[in-house]
Short mmCIF file of N, CA, C and O in Angstrom, two decimals:
data_model
loop_
_atom_site.label_atom_id
_atom_site.label_comp_id
_atom_site.label_asym_id
_atom_site.label_seq_id
_atom_site.Cartn_x
_atom_site.Cartn_y
_atom_site.Cartn_z
N MET A 1 -45.57 28.07 -32.18
CA MET A 1 -46.14 27.14 -31.65
C MET A 1 -45.16 25.98 -31.57
O MET A 1 -44.51 25.49 -30.75
N ALA A 2 -44.78 25.48 -33.05
CA ALA A 2 -43.64 24.17 -33.53
C ALA A 2 -42.46 24.84 -32.60
O ALA A 2 -42.12 23.87 -32.53
N TRP A 3 -42.12 25.93 -32.87
CA TRP A 3 -40.62 26.45 -32.52
C TRP A 3 -40.53 25.57 -31.20
O TRP A 3 -39.62 25.97 -30.78
N GLN A 4 -41.68 26.35 -29.99
CA GLN A 4 -41.59 26.23 -29.22
C GLN A 4 -41.44 25.06 -28.51
O GLN A 4 -40.57 24.47 -27.87
N GLU A 5 -42.38 24.11 -29.29
CA GLU A 5 -42.13 22.34 -28.80
C GLU A 5 -40.82 21.86 -29.29
O GLU A 5 -40.18 21.08 -28.72
N LEU A 6 -39.87 22.70 -30.71
CA LEU A 6 -38.68 21.99 -30.63
C LEU A 6 -37.86 22.47 -29.88
O LEU A 6 -36.89 21.64 -29.79
N PHE A 7 -37.77 23.70 -29.24
CA PHE A 7 -37.01 24.09 -28.41
C PHE A 7 -36.82 23.76 -26.95
O PHE A 7 -35.73 22.92 -26.22
N ALA A 8 -38.48 23.24 -26.77
CA ALA A 8 -38.58 22.51 -25.36
C ALA A 8 -37.82 20.66 -25.72
O ALA A 8 -37.07 20.05 -24.79
N ALA A 9 -37.88 20.22 -26.47
CA ALA A 9 -37.45 18.83 -27.43
C ALA A 9 -36.06 19.01 -27.37
O ALA A 9 -35.39 18.19 -26.36
N MET A 10 -35.45 19.97 -27.45
CA MET A 10 -33.83 20.20 -27.73
C MET A 10 -33.37 20.42 -25.81
O MET A 10 -32.77 19.89 -25.81
N ALA A 11 -34.33 21.36 -25.54
CA ALA A 11 -34.06 21.06 -24.29
C ALA A 11 -34.22 20.04 -23.40
O ALA A 11 -32.97 19.49 -22.66
N LEU A 12 -34.89 19.34 -23.06
CA LEU A 12 -34.85 17.70 -22.69
C LEU A 12 -33.69 16.95 -23.45
O LEU A 12 -33.50 15.94 -22.08
N VAL A 13 -33.67 17.04 -24.35
CA VAL A 13 -32.40 16.30 -24.82
C VAL A 13 -31.44 16.51 -24.35
O VAL A 13 -30.23 15.71 -23.59
N LEU A 14 -30.88 17.91 -23.94
CA LEU A 14 -29.79 18.37 -23.21
C LEU A 14 -29.64 17.76 -21.42
O LEU A 14 -28.78 17.85 -21.43
N VAL A 15 -30.69 17.79 -21.19
CA VAL A 15 -31.17 17.68 -19.87
C VAL A 15 -31.03 16.18 -19.62
O VAL A 15 -30.04 15.92 -18.93
N LEU A 16 -31.28 15.17 -20.65
CA LEU A 16 -30.98 13.88 -20.42
C LEU A 16 -29.66 13.57 -20.58
O LEU A 16 -29.37 12.43 -20.15
N GLU A 17 -29.71 13.94 -21.71
CA GLU A 17 -27.69 13.66 -22.42
C GLU A 17 -26.77 14.08 -20.87
O GLU A 17 -25.95 13.68 -20.41
N GLY A 18 -27.17 15.10 -20.07
CA GLY A 18 -26.63 15.56 -19.22
C GLY A 18 -26.38 14.51 -17.46
O GLY A 18 -25.81 14.90 -16.56
N VAL A 19 -27.88 13.66 -17.75
CA VAL A 19 -27.47 13.07 -16.32
C VAL A 19 -26.97 12.07 -16.02
O VAL A 19 -26.08 11.76 -15.02
N VAL A 20 -25.98 11.34 -16.84
CA VAL A 20 -25.21 10.28 -17.15
C VAL A 20 -24.10 10.62 -16.21
O VAL A 20 -23.48 10.37 -15.23
N PRO A 21 -23.16 11.92 -17.34
CA PRO A 21 -21.97 12.40 -16.66
C PRO A 21 -22.05 13.43 -15.34
O PRO A 21 -20.81 13.04 -14.61
N PHE A 22 -23.20 13.31 -15.12
CA PHE A 22 -23.69 14.42 -13.57
C PHE A 22 -23.74 13.15 -12.28
O PHE A 22 -22.63 13.40 -11.75
N ILE A 23 -24.06 11.85 -12.45
CA ILE A 23 -23.98 11.07 -11.76
C ILE A 23 -22.85 10.10 -11.63
O ILE A 23 -22.65 9.76 -10.83
N SER A 24 -22.27 9.57 -13.10
CA SER A 24 -21.44 8.93 -13.29
C SER A 24 -20.36 9.10 -13.87
O SER A 24 -20.44 8.47 -15.26
N PRO A 25 -19.60 10.07 -13.73
CA PRO A 25 -18.67 10.44 -14.84
C PRO A 25 -18.05 9.11 -15.52
O PRO A 25 -17.22 8.95 -16.33
N ASP A 26 -17.11 8.53 -14.40
CA ASP A 26 -16.67 7.18 -14.78
C ASP A 26 -16.89 5.91 -16.03
O ASP A 26 -16.27 5.76 -16.37
N ALA A 27 -18.32 5.74 -15.59
CA ALA A 27 -19.23 5.33 -16.51
C ALA A 27 -19.44 5.61 -17.90
O ALA A 27 -19.06 5.09 -18.79
N LEU A 28 -19.15 6.76 -18.14
CA LEU A 28 -19.18 7.79 -19.20
C LEU A 28 -17.70 7.22 -19.83
O LEU A 28 -17.69 7.63 -20.93
N ARG A 29 -16.33 7.94 -18.92
CA ARG A 29 -15.36 7.59 -19.66
C ARG A 29 -15.33 5.77 -20.50
O ARG A 29 -14.58 5.75 -20.87
N LYS A 30 -15.65 5.16 -19.50
CA LYS A 30 -15.99 3.51 -19.82
C LYS A 30 -16.67 3.62 -21.22
O LYS A 30 -16.19 2.73 -21.90
N THR A 31 -18.12 4.26 -21.33
CA THR A 31 -18.63 3.74 -22.46
C THR A 31 -18.35 4.47 -23.73
O THR A 31 -17.86 4.04 -24.62
N TYR A 32 -17.25 5.79 -22.87
CA TYR A 32 -16.69 6.60 -24.30
C TYR A 32 -15.36 5.51 -24.85
O TYR A 32 -15.22 5.79 -26.21
N GLN A 33 -14.31 4.82 -24.24
CA GLN A 33 -13.36 3.97 -24.32
C GLN A 33 -13.92 2.91 -25.22
O GLN A 33 -13.49 2.46 -25.90
N ARG A 34 -15.39 2.22 -24.65
CA ARG A 34 -15.67 1.10 -25.59
C ARG A 34 -16.65 1.90 -26.80
O ARG A 34 -16.22 0.70 -27.97
N LEU A 35 -17.15 2.46 -27.48
CA LEU A 35 -17.22 3.24 -28.43
C LEU A 35 -16.08 3.49 -29.12
O LEU A 35 -16.38 3.42 -29.97
N ILE A 36 -14.93 4.08 -28.93
CA ILE A 36 -13.36 4.25 -29.82
C ILE A 36 -13.07 3.02 -30.37
O ILE A 36 -12.74 3.11 -31.48
N GLU A 37 -13.78 1.83 -29.39
CA GLU A 37 -12.67 0.41 -29.94
C GLU A 37 -14.05 0.05 -30.95
O GLU A 37 -13.59 -0.89 -31.73
N MET A 38 -15.33 0.54 -31.05
CA MET A 38 -15.99 0.09 -32.50
C MET A 38 -15.28 0.64 -33.71
O MET A 38 -15.11 1.34 -33.58
N ASP A 39 -16.57 -0.58 -34.57
CA ASP A 39 -15.99 -0.43 -35.58
C ASP A 39 -17.26 1.21 -36.54
O ASP A 39 -17.91 0.96 -35.65
N ASP A 40 -17.18 1.24 -37.80
CA ASP A 40 -17.70 2.03 -37.97
C ASP A 40 -19.43 1.86 -38.44
O ASP A 40 -20.43 2.45 -38.09
N LYS A 41 -19.13 0.31 -38.82
CA LYS A 41 -20.58 -0.11 -38.78
C LYS A 41 -21.42 -0.29 -37.94
O LYS A 41 -22.38 -0.07 -38.12
N THR A 42 -20.87 -0.97 -36.84
CA THR A 42 -21.53 -1.18 -35.77
C THR A 42 -22.32 0.63 -34.97
O THR A 42 -22.86 0.21 -34.48
N ILE A 43 -21.26 1.56 -34.77
CA ILE A 43 -21.63 2.67 -34.40
C ILE A 43 -22.86 3.15 -35.75
O ILE A 43 -23.70 3.79 -34.51
N ARG A 44 -22.55 3.03 -36.87
CA ARG A 44 -23.67 3.48 -37.61
C ARG A 44 -25.25 2.89 -37.41
O ARG A 44 -26.43 3.18 -37.54
N MET A 45 -24.61 1.27 -37.27
CA MET A 45 -25.99 0.66 -37.38
C MET A 45 -26.94 0.81 -35.42
O MET A 45 -27.83 1.04 -35.79
N SER A 46 -26.22 1.11 -34.94
CA SER A 46 -26.77 1.37 -33.45
C SER A 46 -27.18 3.15 -33.82
O SER A 46 -28.59 3.41 -32.82
N GLY A 47 -26.75 3.77 -34.21
CA GLY A 47 -27.30 5.35 -34.47
C GLY A 47 -28.73 5.42 -34.77
O GLY A 47 -29.58 5.91 -35.29
N LEU A 48 -29.08 4.40 -36.33
CA LEU A 48 -29.87 4.10 -37.17
C LEU A 48 -31.14 3.30 -35.87
O LEU A 48 -32.21 3.93 -36.60
N LEU A 49 -30.76 2.49 -35.54
CA LEU A 49 -31.34 2.13 -34.68
C LEU A 49 -32.21 2.92 -33.26
O LEU A 49 -33.18 2.77 -33.51
N SER A 50 -31.45 3.56 -32.94
CA SER A 50 -31.68 4.68 -32.22
C SER A 50 -32.67 5.48 -33.07
O SER A 50 -33.83 5.94 -31.99
N MET A 51 -32.58 6.44 -33.97
CA MET A 51 -33.44 7.08 -34.60
C MET A 51 -34.79 6.09 -34.76
O MET A 51 -35.97 6.76 -35.00
N ILE A 52 -34.84 4.60 -35.71
CA ILE A 52 -35.69 4.28 -35.52
C ILE A 52 -36.71 4.27 -34.06
O ILE A 52 -37.87 4.19 -34.49
N ALA A 53 -36.09 4.03 -33.38
CA ALA A 53 -36.87 3.99 -31.80
C ALA A 53 -36.99 4.81 -31.80
O ALA A 53 -38.70 5.22 -31.23
N GLY A 54 -36.56 6.28 -31.77
CA GLY A 54 -37.13 7.82 -31.56
C GLY A 54 -38.37 7.78 -32.42
O GLY A 54 -39.55 8.21 -31.97
N VAL A 55 -38.29 7.90 -33.57
CA VAL A 55 -39.28 8.12 -34.41
C VAL A 55 -40.72 6.88 -34.41
O VAL A 55 -41.99 7.87 -34.12
N ILE A 56 -40.36 6.01 -33.81
CA ILE A 56 -41.69 4.91 -33.55
C ILE A 56 -42.01 5.50 -31.91
O ILE A 56 -43.40 5.55 -32.56
N LEU A 57 -41.50 5.83 -31.27
CA LEU A 57 -41.80 5.84 -30.10
C LEU A 57 -42.57 7.95 -30.29
O LEU A 57 -43.69 7.37 -29.51
N LEU A 58 -42.03 8.31 -31.11
CA LEU A 58 -42.41 9.32 -31.39
C LEU A 58 -44.21 10.03 -31.73
O LEU A 58 -45.17 10.54 -31.63
N THR A 59 -44.08 8.37 -32.91
CA THR A 59 -45.39 8.42 -33.17
C THR A 59 -46.25 8.12 -31.99
O THR A 59 -47.63 8.11 -32.36
N LEU A 60 -46.23 7.04 -31.11
CA LEU A 60 -47.04 6.73 -30.46
C LEU A 60 -47.47 7.21 -29.52
O LEU A 60 -48.39 7.17 -29.09
N VAL A 61 -46.20 8.54 -29.20
CA VAL A 61 -46.97 9.73 -28.36
C VAL A 61 -47.50 10.59 -28.89
O VAL A 61 -49.03 11.06 -27.90
N ARG A 62 -47.40 10.66 -29.97
CA ARG A 62 -48.26 12.06 -30.85
C ARG A 62 -49.32 11.03 -31.57
O ARG A 62 -50.71 11.74 -32.11
#
C-alpha cells in the first residue's frame, strides 16, 4: 500500500511539473533565466522553504 501511494505521489509531481512547460514554454524559459542569475544561497533558501511548506501541507492533509 505504501509503495502505491509513493508512486501515485511521484506521478502527480510529474503531472504538475509538466503543466507550466505545456501551457507557457516562454514563461518557463524566463523563469530558468532568472534562476541562473540567482546566487546559491537564495536557491537553497527557496528549496528549504518549499520543503518545509510541503511537509506542513502533507501534515495538514494527513
